[in-house]
Structure formats: structure tokens, C-alpha cells
């Protein structure tokens, strides 16, 4: 899965002031990624506010991203949840044409044991017609997919090809990198740790800030993948404040605020999320102006 190396971005779902999907903004967003060096796009991930989308809206969004992408970049589809059999049914019966892989978040709220996590993903792997990337994000799910469970899944399920790792524990990242099979992808799910992960042997990142600042962020990852540490860290330090800003009041409210400042899309979100505070919006606006003029 060489096409999933580098910078992927977890696309937001742009909304209008009437709380409908903003199709024009979505087209702008997709083109903005492609024109600025992103390597692949992730549709219907957490950043896309998938929990607030109806089934019809999800299908509409998939179709529109495929239409706007025009085959230019690989596409990854987010399909996950805490009802294993429902996910398996969706994978077997859904239309996944146009997508290269499935990104599947670890079950949330149920807090399964490691054996439960293993059995969950084993069924998903058996049901999926596409390669599967695990997604470990304990701050959102309430449970951690431990490295030994990842290695067991990678050994037993040949179509589990990688993990998006967002546990916030770099020791865990290093254990994954040290003991994984050679072709298994370890992908950062945290923008702040993306460059260190790549320099330690990781495959890249599925980014949030990358869709607001795709040119600079994807170049940073490319430099990291080719071992150009000094130049990569110059970009890292220039970008680090933006990462802190967009996550300070939650995701995707922060990155939507920055995308509005960049005139790509609006900052409208669906409840229970709310737009960022006026103070944070001003800080983001100031950062964007200073970043452009640096």
C-alpha cells in the first residue's frame, strides 16, 4: 500500500448556515488538497463529523468526493463503530467503488478487552473487500489497542495493512515500529507527533491541520520520509503553533475556523459541537496572516 505513505488528510464536512452539506465548499476543499501536494484523502472520519450525518448524507458525501477528486488521489473511507456485526454488514453490502482502503476506528464506549478488540477487527477484516487500517484513538474510544493486539491482527489477517496510531504515547509508537512486520504501515494520527514518527520509521500521517496548510505540512512529511531532518524541523516549528490552536477548543471546530480564515469553507459545525470562541478565532486569524507573510 505505497499509496498510503506520506500525508493523508481527514476531510471535514463543510456545512452551510442552514446546516446542510456545502457542496461548493467541499469541491474547493478537495481541489485545495490536490493542488497543494497531499497524497491521499480520508472521507467520513471523525473530523468529518460522521456521527451527525445521516446514511443518505454519507452516501452523498462519498459520491461528491469521488466526483471532485476525479481519480487524482487515492481515497480512504472511514467505516467503524461499536456494533461489530453492523459494520461487517456495511462492509459486505456497501458500495466501496472508488476507495483504496478502509479506516476503522476501535470500538468506542463499550470499552472491550484486548480479546474483544481482536475479535472485532478479525470479523471486520473477514468482511472487508478492501485493505483495512486500524485506528487507535483512546482519548475518544476509552480503550487502547495495545501493540501485542496489533501484531496479532497483522499476523492473522493479511488484509489488515496498517494502523493510524493516536494514543499519545511515543513509547507505544516506538514499540509498534520496532516489532511490526516490514510491510505494515504505522501512520500518525497526531499532527504534533507526525514528524518524529516518520523519522523513526513510520509511513506518514492522517492529518487534521494538513487540510488547512497542505502545502507546508505535506512538504514537511516528504522531507521527513527522505531523511532531510533539518529542513523538516524548520517547517515543523513554523507549523506547531497552528496545531495547538486548532485543537485548543476541539476538533473539527478549530480547523474549520482556520479554513474559514483561509476562505476555503465556513466554520459551521453541527451540535453537539459549537464554533470556536471569538478569542480563539482572532488568534487563528492572526496566525494565518503571519504565516502567509513569514
PDB file of C-alpha atoms in Angstrom:
ATOM      1  CA  UNK A   1       0.000   0.000   0.000  1.00  0.00           C
ATOM      2  CA  UNK A   2       2.634   2.503  -1.123  1.00  0.00           C
ATOM      3  CA  UNK A   3      -0.178   4.926  -1.987  1.00  0.00           C
ATOM      4  CA  UNK A   4      -0.927   5.349   1.739  1.00  0.00           C
ATOM      5  CA  UNK A   5       2.552   6.613   2.528  1.00  0.00           C
ATOM      6  CA  UNK A   6       3.009  10.336   3.079  1.00  0.00           C
ATOM      7  CA  UNK A   7       0.286  12.801   4.009  1.00  0.00           C
ATOM      8  CA  UNK A   8      -3.358  11.841   4.121  1.00  0.00           C
ATOM      9  CA  UNK A   9      -5.914  14.330   5.377  1.00  0.00           C
ATOM     10  CA  UNK A  10      -9.097  13.602   7.320  1.00  0.00           C
ATOM     11  CA  UNK A  11     -11.559  15.786   5.452  1.00  0.00           C
ATOM     12  CA  UNK A  12     -14.058  17.954   7.285  1.00  0.00           C
ATOM     13  CA  UNK A  13     -17.683  18.030   6.162  1.00  0.00           C
ATOM     14  CA  UNK A  14     -18.418  21.650   5.228  1.00  0.00           C
ATOM     15  CA  UNK A  15     -21.854  22.926   6.265  1.00  0.00           C
ATOM     16  CA  UNK A  16     -23.895  25.942   5.258  1.00  0.00           C
ATOM     17  CA  UNK A  17     -25.551  28.291   7.733  1.00  0.00           C
ATOM     18  CA  UNK A  18     -28.699  26.187   7.178  1.00  0.00           C
ATOM     19  CA  UNK A  19     -26.887  23.089   8.477  1.00  0.00           C
ATOM     20  CA  UNK A  20     -26.751  21.427   5.060  1.00  0.00           C
ATOM     21  CA  UNK A  21     -23.679  19.981   3.306  1.00  0.00           C
ATOM     22  CA  UNK A  22     -21.940  22.815   1.463  1.00  0.00           C
ATOM     23  CA  UNK A  23     -21.173  21.213  -1.895  1.00  0.00           C
ATOM     24  CA  UNK A  24     -19.227  24.139  -3.343  1.00  0.00           C
ATOM     25  CA  UNK A  25     -17.031  24.365  -0.252  1.00  0.00           C
ATOM     26  CA  UNK A  26     -16.417  20.612  -0.444  1.00  0.00           C
ATOM     27  CA  UNK A  27     -15.242  20.973  -4.041  1.00  0.00           C
ATOM     28  CA  UNK A  28     -12.967  23.854  -3.012  1.00  0.00           C
ATOM     29  CA  UNK A  29     -11.563  21.761  -0.174  1.00  0.00           C
ATOM     30  CA  UNK A  30     -10.824  18.700  -2.319  1.00  0.00           C
ATOM     31  CA  UNK A  31      -9.115  20.773  -5.007  1.00  0.00           C
ATOM     32  CA  UNK A  32      -7.136  22.694  -2.384  1.00  0.00           C
ATOM     33  CA  UNK A  33      -5.673  19.417  -1.081  1.00  0.00           C
ATOM     34  CA  UNK A  34      -4.792  18.085  -4.506  1.00  0.00           C
ATOM     35  CA  UNK A  35      -3.252  21.337  -5.730  1.00  0.00           C
ATOM     36  CA  UNK A  36      -1.051  21.608  -2.644  1.00  0.00           C
ATOM     37  CA  UNK A  37       0.624  18.217  -2.523  1.00  0.00           C
ATOM     38  CA  UNK A  38      -1.479  15.970  -0.276  1.00  0.00           C
ATOM     39  CA  UNK A  39      -1.014  12.250  -1.029  1.00  0.00           C
ATOM     40  CA  UNK A  40      -4.479  10.833  -0.220  1.00  0.00           C
ATOM     41  CA  UNK A  41      -7.857  11.806   1.204  1.00  0.00           C
ATOM     42  CA  UNK A  42      -9.824  10.224   4.062  1.00  0.00           C
ATOM     43  CA  UNK A  43     -13.607  10.527   3.829  1.00  0.00           C
ATOM     44  CA  UNK A  44     -16.085  10.073   6.718  1.00  0.00           C
ATOM     45  CA  UNK A  45     -13.548  10.064   9.516  1.00  0.00           C
ATOM     46  CA  UNK A  46     -14.062  11.596  12.957  1.00  0.00           C
ATOM     47  CA  UNK A  47     -13.023  15.012  11.643  1.00  0.00           C
ATOM     48  CA  UNK A  48     -15.873  14.767   9.139  1.00  0.00           C
ATOM     49  CA  UNK A  49     -18.441  14.840  11.998  1.00  0.00           C
ATOM     50  CA  UNK A  50     -19.654  11.478  10.762  1.00  0.00           C
ATOM     51  CA  UNK A  51     -21.668  10.831  13.915  1.00  0.00           C
ATOM     52  CA  UNK A  52     -24.006  13.683  12.939  1.00  0.00           C
ATOM     53  CA  UNK A  53     -24.515  12.619   9.301  1.00  0.00           C
ATOM     54  CA  UNK A  54     -27.476  10.598   8.106  1.00  0.00           C
ATOM     55  CA  UNK A  55     -26.962   7.495   5.968  1.00  0.00           C
ATOM     56  CA  UNK A  56     -28.163   9.454   2.927  1.00  0.00           C
ATOM     57  CA  UNK A  57     -25.736  12.291   3.644  1.00  0.00           C
ATOM     58  CA  UNK A  58     -22.843   9.850   3.972  1.00  0.00           C
ATOM     59  CA  UNK A  59     -23.617   8.345   0.571  1.00  0.00           C
ATOM     60  CA  UNK A  60     -23.974  11.818  -0.934  1.00  0.00           C
ATOM     61  CA  UNK A  61     -20.655  12.913   0.546  1.00  0.00           C
ATOM     62  CA  UNK A  62     -18.848   9.816  -0.737  1.00  0.00           C
ATOM     63  CA  UNK A  63     -20.209  10.368  -4.248  1.00  0.00           C
ATOM     64  CA  UNK A  64     -19.270  14.040  -4.285  1.00  0.00           C
ATOM     65  CA  UNK A  65     -15.705  13.484  -3.091  1.00  0.00           C
ATOM     66  CA  UNK A  66     -15.244  10.806  -5.763  1.00  0.00           C
ATOM     67  CA  UNK A  67     -16.674  13.215  -8.355  1.00  0.00           C
ATOM     68  CA  UNK A  68     -14.470  16.139  -7.315  1.00  0.00           C
ATOM     69  CA  UNK A  69     -11.333  14.017  -6.904  1.00  0.00           C
ATOM     70  CA  UNK A  70     -11.606  12.715 -10.489  1.00  0.00           C
ATOM     71  CA  UNK A  71      -9.248   9.842  -9.730  1.00  0.00           C
ATOM     72  CA  UNK A  72      -6.355  12.141  -8.906  1.00  0.00           C
ATOM     73  CA  UNK A  73      -5.635  10.857  -5.386  1.00  0.00           C
ATOM     74  CA  UNK A  74      -6.285   7.586  -3.546  1.00  0.00           C
ATOM     75  CA  UNK A  75      -9.352   7.705  -1.290  1.00  0.00           C
ATOM     76  CA  UNK A  76      -9.799   6.021   2.092  1.00  0.00           C
ATOM     77  CA  UNK A  77     -13.252   5.521   3.617  1.00  0.00           C
ATOM     78  CA  UNK A  78     -13.948   5.627   7.340  1.00  0.00           C
ATOM     79  CA  UNK A  79     -16.185   2.746   8.429  1.00  0.00           C
ATOM     80  CA  UNK A  80     -16.139   1.893  12.111  1.00  0.00           C
ATOM     81  CA  UNK A  81     -18.121   1.869  15.319  1.00  0.00           C
ATOM     82  CA  UNK A  82     -19.063  -0.162  18.345  1.00  0.00           C
ATOM     83  CA  UNK A  83     -21.509  -2.593  16.743  1.00  0.00           C
ATOM     84  CA  UNK A  84     -19.280  -5.184  15.102  1.00  0.00           C
ATOM     85  CA  UNK A  85     -21.987  -7.002  13.131  1.00  0.00           C
ATOM     86  CA  UNK A  86     -23.446  -3.785  11.727  1.00  0.00           C
ATOM     87  CA  UNK A  87     -20.009  -2.720  10.482  1.00  0.00           C
ATOM     88  CA  UNK A  88     -19.431  -6.116   8.903  1.00  0.00           C
ATOM     89  CA  UNK A  89     -22.809  -5.890   7.147  1.00  0.00           C
ATOM     90  CA  UNK A  90     -21.991  -2.412   5.856  1.00  0.00           C
ATOM     91  CA  UNK A  91     -18.645  -3.598   4.522  1.00  0.00           C
ATOM     92  CA  UNK A  92     -20.212  -6.581   2.748  1.00  0.00           C
ATOM     93  CA  UNK A  93     -23.173  -4.753   1.257  1.00  0.00           C
ATOM     94  CA  UNK A  94     -21.984  -1.154   0.805  1.00  0.00           C
ATOM     95  CA  UNK A  95     -20.667   0.369  -2.394  1.00  0.00           C
ATOM     96  CA  UNK A  96     -16.948   0.944  -1.882  1.00  0.00           C
ATOM     97  CA  UNK A  97     -16.109   1.604  -5.531  1.00  0.00           C
ATOM     98  CA  UNK A  98     -13.536   4.370  -5.824  1.00  0.00           C
ATOM     99  CA  UNK A  99     -11.873   3.694  -2.466  1.00  0.00           C
ATOM    100  CA  UNK A 100      -8.489   2.077  -1.844  1.00  0.00           C
ATOM    101  CA  UNK A 101      -8.776   1.156   1.836  1.00  0.00           C
ATOM    102  CA  UNK A 102     -10.988   1.251   4.923  1.00  0.00           C
ATOM    103  CA  UNK A 103     -10.040   3.157   8.076  1.00  0.00           C
ATOM    104  CA  UNK A 104     -11.844   1.580  11.022  1.00  0.00           C
ATOM    105  CA  UNK A 105     -11.834   3.103  14.490  1.00  0.00           C
ATOM    106  CA  UNK A 106     -11.558   0.859  17.527  1.00  0.00           C
ATOM    107  CA  UNK A 107     -14.917   0.322  19.281  1.00  0.00           C
ATOM    108  CA  UNK A 108     -15.849   3.247  21.489  1.00  0.00           C
ATOM    109  CA  UNK A 109     -17.919   3.403  24.699  1.00  0.00           C
ATOM    110  CA  UNK A 110     -18.155  -0.410  25.106  1.00  0.00           C
ATOM    111  CA  UNK A 111     -14.528  -0.492  26.359  1.00  0.00           C
ATOM    112  CA  UNK A 112     -13.797  -4.056  25.143  1.00  0.00           C
ATOM    113  CA  UNK A 113     -10.881  -6.140  26.383  1.00  0.00           C
ATOM    114  CA  UNK A 114      -7.909  -6.768  24.103  1.00  0.00           C
ATOM    115  CA  UNK A 115      -9.527 -10.066  23.108  1.00  0.00           C
ATOM    116  CA  UNK A 116     -12.735  -8.221  22.262  1.00  0.00           C
ATOM    117  CA  UNK A 117     -10.790  -5.725  20.143  1.00  0.00           C
ATOM    118  CA  UNK A 118      -9.028  -8.592  18.367  1.00  0.00           C
ATOM    119  CA  UNK A 119     -12.284 -10.436  17.608  1.00  0.00           C
ATOM    120  CA  UNK A 120     -13.944  -7.191  16.461  1.00  0.00           C
ATOM    121  CA  UNK A 121     -11.235  -6.439  13.927  1.00  0.00           C
ATOM    122  CA  UNK A 122     -10.952 -10.061  12.830  1.00  0.00           C
ATOM    123  CA  UNK A 123     -14.606 -10.008  11.755  1.00  0.00           C
ATOM    124  CA  UNK A 124     -14.127  -6.647  10.039  1.00  0.00           C
ATOM    125  CA  UNK A 125     -11.107  -7.955   8.152  1.00  0.00           C
ATOM    126  CA  UNK A 126     -13.051 -11.012   7.009  1.00  0.00           C
ATOM    127  CA  UNK A 127     -15.947  -8.827   5.831  1.00  0.00           C
ATOM    128  CA  UNK A 128     -13.958  -6.095   4.102  1.00  0.00           C
ATOM    129  CA  UNK A 129     -13.316  -6.290   0.354  1.00  0.00           C
ATOM    130  CA  UNK A 130     -10.631  -3.617   0.823  1.00  0.00           C
ATOM    131  CA  UNK A 131      -7.445  -3.457   2.898  1.00  0.00           C
ATOM    132  CA  UNK A 132      -8.108  -2.286   6.461  1.00  0.00           C
ATOM    133  CA  UNK A 133      -6.224   0.301   8.504  1.00  0.00           C
ATOM    134  CA  UNK A 134      -6.826   0.094  12.254  1.00  0.00           C
ATOM    135  CA  UNK A 135      -7.469   3.359  14.096  1.00  0.00           C
ATOM    136  CA  UNK A 136      -6.382   3.595  17.718  1.00  0.00           C
ATOM    137  CA  UNK A 137      -7.525   6.783  19.473  1.00  0.00           C
ATOM    138  CA  UNK A 138      -8.003   6.062  23.206  1.00  0.00           C
ATOM    139  CA  UNK A 139      -8.973   9.646  24.177  1.00  0.00           C
ATOM    140  CA  UNK A 140     -12.118   9.202  22.056  1.00  0.00           C
ATOM    141  CA  UNK A 141     -12.797   5.475  22.395  1.00  0.00           C
ATOM    142  CA  UNK A 142     -11.950   4.849  26.047  1.00  0.00           C
ATOM    143  CA  UNK A 143      -9.720   1.850  25.305  1.00  0.00           C
ATOM    144  CA  UNK A 144      -6.215   1.364  23.941  1.00  0.00           C
ATOM    145  CA  UNK A 145      -5.325  -1.101  21.169  1.00  0.00           C
ATOM    146  CA  UNK A 146      -2.087  -2.464  22.591  1.00  0.00           C
ATOM    147  CA  UNK A 147       0.859  -3.311  20.312  1.00  0.00           C
ATOM    148  CA  UNK A 148       0.581  -7.042  21.004  1.00  0.00           C
ATOM    149  CA  UNK A 149      -3.028  -6.947  19.744  1.00  0.00           C
ATOM    150  CA  UNK A 150      -1.922  -5.047  16.646  1.00  0.00           C
ATOM    151  CA  UNK A 151       0.815  -7.604  15.903  1.00  0.00           C
ATOM    152  CA  UNK A 152      -1.604 -10.476  16.407  1.00  0.00           C
ATOM    153  CA  UNK A 153      -4.095  -8.927  13.994  1.00  0.00           C
ATOM    154  CA  UNK A 154      -1.390  -8.182  11.426  1.00  0.00           C
ATOM    155  CA  UNK A 155      -0.230 -11.796  11.559  1.00  0.00           C
ATOM    156  CA  UNK A 156      -3.680 -13.388  11.417  1.00  0.00           C
ATOM    157  CA  UNK A 157      -5.433 -11.029   8.976  1.00  0.00           C
ATOM    158  CA  UNK A 158      -3.471 -10.407   5.802  1.00  0.00           C
ATOM    159  CA  UNK A 159      -5.679  -7.528   4.673  1.00  0.00           C
ATOM    160  CA  UNK A 160      -5.027  -5.500   7.850  1.00  0.00           C
ATOM    161  CA  UNK A 161      -2.229  -3.398   6.398  1.00  0.00           C
ATOM    162  CA  UNK A 162      -1.588  -0.680   8.967  1.00  0.00           C
ATOM    163  CA  UNK A 163      -2.644   1.389  11.934  1.00  0.00           C
ATOM    164  CA  UNK A 164      -3.436   5.045  12.448  1.00  0.00           C
ATOM    165  CA  UNK A 165      -1.912   5.489  15.898  1.00  0.00           C
ATOM    166  CA  UNK A 166      -3.205   8.300  18.113  1.00  0.00           C
ATOM    167  CA  UNK A 167      -2.666   7.058  21.652  1.00  0.00           C
ATOM    168  CA  UNK A 168      -0.394   9.990  22.510  1.00  0.00           C
ATOM    169  CA  UNK A 169       2.282   7.619  23.784  1.00  0.00           C
ATOM    170  CA  UNK A 170       5.509   7.751  21.786  1.00  0.00           C
ATOM    171  CA  UNK A 171       6.900   4.718  23.595  1.00  0.00           C
ATOM    172  CA  UNK A 172       3.944   2.793  22.169  1.00  0.00           C
ATOM    173  CA  UNK A 173       4.717   4.194  18.707  1.00  0.00           C
ATOM    174  CA  UNK A 174       8.323   3.030  19.006  1.00  0.00           C
ATOM    175  CA  UNK A 175       7.235  -0.453  20.062  1.00  0.00           C
ATOM    176  CA  UNK A 176       4.974  -0.665  17.010  1.00  0.00           C
ATOM    177  CA  UNK A 177       7.777   0.464  14.721  1.00  0.00           C
ATOM    178  CA  UNK A 178      10.361  -1.836  16.271  1.00  0.00           C
ATOM    179  CA  UNK A 179       8.343  -5.047  16.137  1.00  0.00           C
ATOM    180  CA  UNK A 180       5.959  -4.672  13.165  1.00  0.00           C
ATOM    181  CA  UNK A 181       6.242  -6.760  10.025  1.00  0.00           C
ATOM    182  CA  UNK A 182       8.189  -5.000   7.273  1.00  0.00           C
ATOM    183  CA  UNK A 183       5.206  -4.051   5.106  1.00  0.00           C
ATOM    184  CA  UNK A 184       2.904  -2.943   7.946  1.00  0.00           C
ATOM    185  CA  UNK A 185       2.146   0.791   7.922  1.00  0.00           C
ATOM    186  CA  UNK A 186       2.366   2.795  11.141  1.00  0.00           C
ATOM    187  CA  UNK A 187       0.626   6.100  10.422  1.00  0.00           C
ATOM    188  CA  UNK A 188       0.491   9.007  12.850  1.00  0.00           C
ATOM    189  CA  UNK A 189      -2.950  10.112  13.961  1.00  0.00           C
ATOM    190  CA  UNK A 190      -1.491  13.088  15.806  1.00  0.00           C
ATOM    191  CA  UNK A 191      -0.155  16.104  13.946  1.00  0.00           C
ATOM    192  CA  UNK A 192       2.361  17.050  16.635  1.00  0.00           C
ATOM    193  CA  UNK A 193       3.936  13.571  16.572  1.00  0.00           C
ATOM    194  CA  UNK A 194       3.804  13.058  12.816  1.00  0.00           C
ATOM    195  CA  UNK A 195       7.352  14.153  12.008  1.00  0.00           C
ATOM    196  CA  UNK A 196       9.025  12.283  14.904  1.00  0.00           C
ATOM    197  CA  UNK A 197       7.056   9.161  13.929  1.00  0.00           C
ATOM    198  CA  UNK A 198       8.166   9.426  10.295  1.00  0.00           C
ATOM    199  CA  UNK A 199      11.794   9.981  11.266  1.00  0.00           C
ATOM    200  CA  UNK A 200      11.603   6.882  13.473  1.00  0.00           C
ATOM    201  CA  UNK A 201      10.426   4.756  10.528  1.00  0.00           C
ATOM    202  CA  UNK A 202       6.712   5.458  10.204  1.00  0.00           C
ATOM    203  CA  UNK A 203       4.785   5.671   6.943  1.00  0.00           C
ATOM    204  CA  UNK A 204       3.289   9.155   7.348  1.00  0.00           C
ATOM    205  CA  UNK A 205       0.220  10.788   8.828  1.00  0.00           C
ATOM    206  CA  UNK A 206      -3.523  11.165   8.520  1.00  0.00           C
ATOM    207  CA  UNK A 207      -3.685  14.817   9.420  1.00  0.00           C
ATOM    208  CA  UNK A 208      -6.165  17.464  10.520  1.00  0.00           C
ATOM    209  CA  UNK A 209      -4.022  20.611  10.171  1.00  0.00           C
ATOM    210  CA  UNK A 210      -2.792  19.216   6.849  1.00  0.00           C
ATOM    211  CA  UNK A 211      -6.036  20.180   5.134  1.00  0.00           C
ATOM    212  CA  UNK A 212      -5.699  23.811   6.249  1.00  0.00           C
ATOM    213  CA  UNK A 213      -1.973  24.099   5.456  1.00  0.00           C
ATOM    214  CA  UNK A 214      -1.477  21.247   2.982  1.00  0.00           C
ATOM    215  CA  UNK A 215       1.490  22.597   1.047  1.00  0.00           C
ATOM    216  CA  UNK A 216       3.713  23.111   4.061  1.00  0.00           C
ATOM    217  CA  UNK A 217       2.557  20.114   6.072  1.00  0.00           C
ATOM    218  CA  UNK A 218       2.867  17.599   3.232  1.00  0.00           C
ATOM    219  CA  UNK A 219       6.297  19.004   2.349  1.00  0.00           C
ATOM    220  CA  UNK A 220       7.385  18.529   5.961  1.00  0.00           C
ATOM    221  CA  UNK A 221       6.360  14.874   5.827  1.00  0.00           C
ATOM    222  CA  UNK A 222       8.101  14.352   2.466  1.00  0.00           C
ATOM    223  CA  UNK A 223      11.293  15.824   3.886  1.00  0.00           C
ATOM    224  CA  UNK A 224      10.988  13.538   6.900  1.00  0.00           C
ATOM    225  CA  UNK A 225      10.467  10.447   4.766  1.00  0.00           C
ATOM    226  CA  UNK A 226      13.642  11.242   2.826  1.00  0.00           C
ATOM    227  CA  UNK A 227      15.678  11.904   5.972  1.00  0.00           C
ATOM    228  CA  UNK A 228      16.063  15.660   5.493  1.00  0.00           C
ATOM    229  CA  UNK A 229      15.662  16.331   9.200  1.00  0.00           C
ATOM    230  CA  UNK A 230      16.909  19.908   9.429  1.00  0.00           C
ATOM    231  CA  UNK A 231      14.613  21.254   6.726  1.00  0.00           C
ATOM    232  CA  UNK A 232      11.716  19.162   8.002  1.00  0.00           C
ATOM    233  CA  UNK A 233      12.057  20.580  11.512  1.00  0.00           C
ATOM    234  CA  UNK A 234      12.134  24.143  10.185  1.00  0.00           C
ATOM    235  CA  UNK A 235       8.648  23.542   8.835  1.00  0.00           C
ATOM    236  CA  UNK A 236       7.627  21.687  11.992  1.00  0.00           C
ATOM    237  CA  UNK A 237       8.438  24.678  14.176  1.00  0.00           C
ATOM    238  CA  UNK A 238       6.661  27.043  11.792  1.00  0.00           C
ATOM    239  CA  UNK A 239       3.537  24.833  11.909  1.00  0.00           C
ATOM    240  CA  UNK A 240       3.484  23.840  15.584  1.00  0.00           C
ATOM    241  CA  UNK A 241       1.506  26.861  16.827  1.00  0.00           C
ATOM    242  CA  UNK A 242      -1.244  26.164  14.300  1.00  0.00           C
ATOM    243  CA  UNK A 243      -1.655  22.631  15.661  1.00  0.00           C
ATOM    244  CA  UNK A 244      -2.016  23.908  19.210  1.00  0.00           C
ATOM    245  CA  UNK A 245      -4.574  26.490  18.080  1.00  0.00           C
ATOM    246  CA  UNK A 246      -6.872  24.206  16.125  1.00  0.00           C
ATOM    247  CA  UNK A 247      -7.104  21.611  18.886  1.00  0.00           C
ATOM    248  CA  UNK A 248      -7.448  24.002  21.834  1.00  0.00           C
ATOM    249  CA  UNK A 249     -11.274  24.032  21.659  1.00  0.00           C
ATOM    250  CA  UNK A 250     -11.816  20.686  19.968  1.00  0.00           C
ATOM    251  CA  UNK A 251     -11.777  19.082  16.554  1.00  0.00           C
ATOM    252  CA  UNK A 252     -13.019  19.909  13.935  1.00  0.00           C
ATOM    253  CA  UNK A 253     -14.198  23.286  15.275  1.00  0.00           C
ATOM    254  CA  UNK A 254     -10.622  24.596  15.274  1.00  0.00           C
ATOM    255  CA  UNK A 255      -9.627  23.513  11.782  1.00  0.00           C
ATOM    256  CA  UNK A 256     -12.968  24.737  10.408  1.00  0.00           C
ATOM    257  CA  UNK A 257     -12.184  28.124  11.926  1.00  0.00           C
ATOM    258  CA  UNK A 258      -8.820  28.145  10.147  1.00  0.00           C
ATOM    259  CA  UNK A 259     -10.367  27.051   6.860  1.00  0.00           C
ATOM    260  CA  UNK A 260     -12.804  29.958   7.140  1.00  0.00           C
ATOM    261  CA  UNK A 261      -9.900  32.314   7.765  1.00  0.00           C
ATOM    262  CA  UNK A 262      -8.277  30.905   4.609  1.00  0.00           C
ATOM    263  CA  UNK A 263     -11.565  31.395   2.700  1.00  0.00           C
ATOM    264  CA  UNK A 264     -11.819  27.690   1.808  1.00  0.00           C
ATOM    265  CA  UNK A 265     -15.039  26.896   3.706  1.00  0.00           C
ATOM    266  CA  UNK A 266     -17.111  28.145   6.643  1.00  0.00           C
ATOM    267  CA  UNK A 267     -16.677  27.252  10.311  1.00  0.00           C
ATOM    268  CA  UNK A 268     -20.228  25.918  10.752  1.00  0.00           C
ATOM    269  CA  UNK A 269     -20.427  22.707  12.800  1.00  0.00           C
ATOM    270  CA  UNK A 270     -23.308  20.531  13.954  1.00  0.00           C
ATOM    271  CA  UNK A 271     -24.335  20.153  17.561  1.00  0.00           C
ATOM    272  CA  UNK A 272     -23.159  18.958  19.988  1.00  0.00           C
ATOM    273  CA  UNK A 273     -20.087  20.764  18.597  1.00  0.00           C
ATOM    274  CA  UNK A 274     -20.045  24.557  18.596  1.00  0.00           C
ATOM    275  CA  UNK A 275     -17.918  27.106  16.789  1.00  0.00           C
ATOM    276  CA  UNK A 276     -14.738  28.329  18.450  1.00  0.00           C
ATOM    277  CA  UNK A 277     -14.729  31.334  20.756  1.00  0.00           C
ATOM    278  CA  UNK A 278     -14.185  34.846  19.424  1.00  0.00           C
ATOM    279  CA  UNK A 279     -10.823  34.953  21.203  1.00  0.00           C
ATOM    280  CA  UNK A 280      -9.588  31.772  19.510  1.00  0.00           C
ATOM    281  CA  UNK A 281     -10.926  32.905  16.132  1.00  0.00           C
ATOM    282  CA  UNK A 282      -8.886  36.088  16.443  1.00  0.00           C
ATOM    283  CA  UNK A 283      -5.753  34.105  17.346  1.00  0.00           C
ATOM    284  CA  UNK A 284      -6.286  31.831  14.343  1.00  0.00           C
ATOM    285  CA  UNK A 285      -6.822  34.815  12.033  1.00  0.00           C
ATOM    286  CA  UNK A 286      -3.609  36.391  13.321  1.00  0.00           C
ATOM    287  CA  UNK A 287      -1.684  33.155  12.829  1.00  0.00           C
ATOM    288  CA  UNK A 288      -2.928  32.811   9.233  1.00  0.00           C
ATOM    289  CA  UNK A 289      -1.902  36.374   8.376  1.00  0.00           C
ATOM    290  CA  UNK A 290       1.532  35.981   9.977  1.00  0.00           C
ATOM    291  CA  UNK A 291       2.072  32.559   8.392  1.00  0.00           C
ATOM    292  CA  UNK A 292       1.297  33.880   4.920  1.00  0.00           C
ATOM    293  CA  UNK A 293       3.698  36.801   5.429  1.00  0.00           C
ATOM    294  CA  UNK A 294       6.545  34.839   7.016  1.00  0.00           C
TER     295      UNK A 294
END
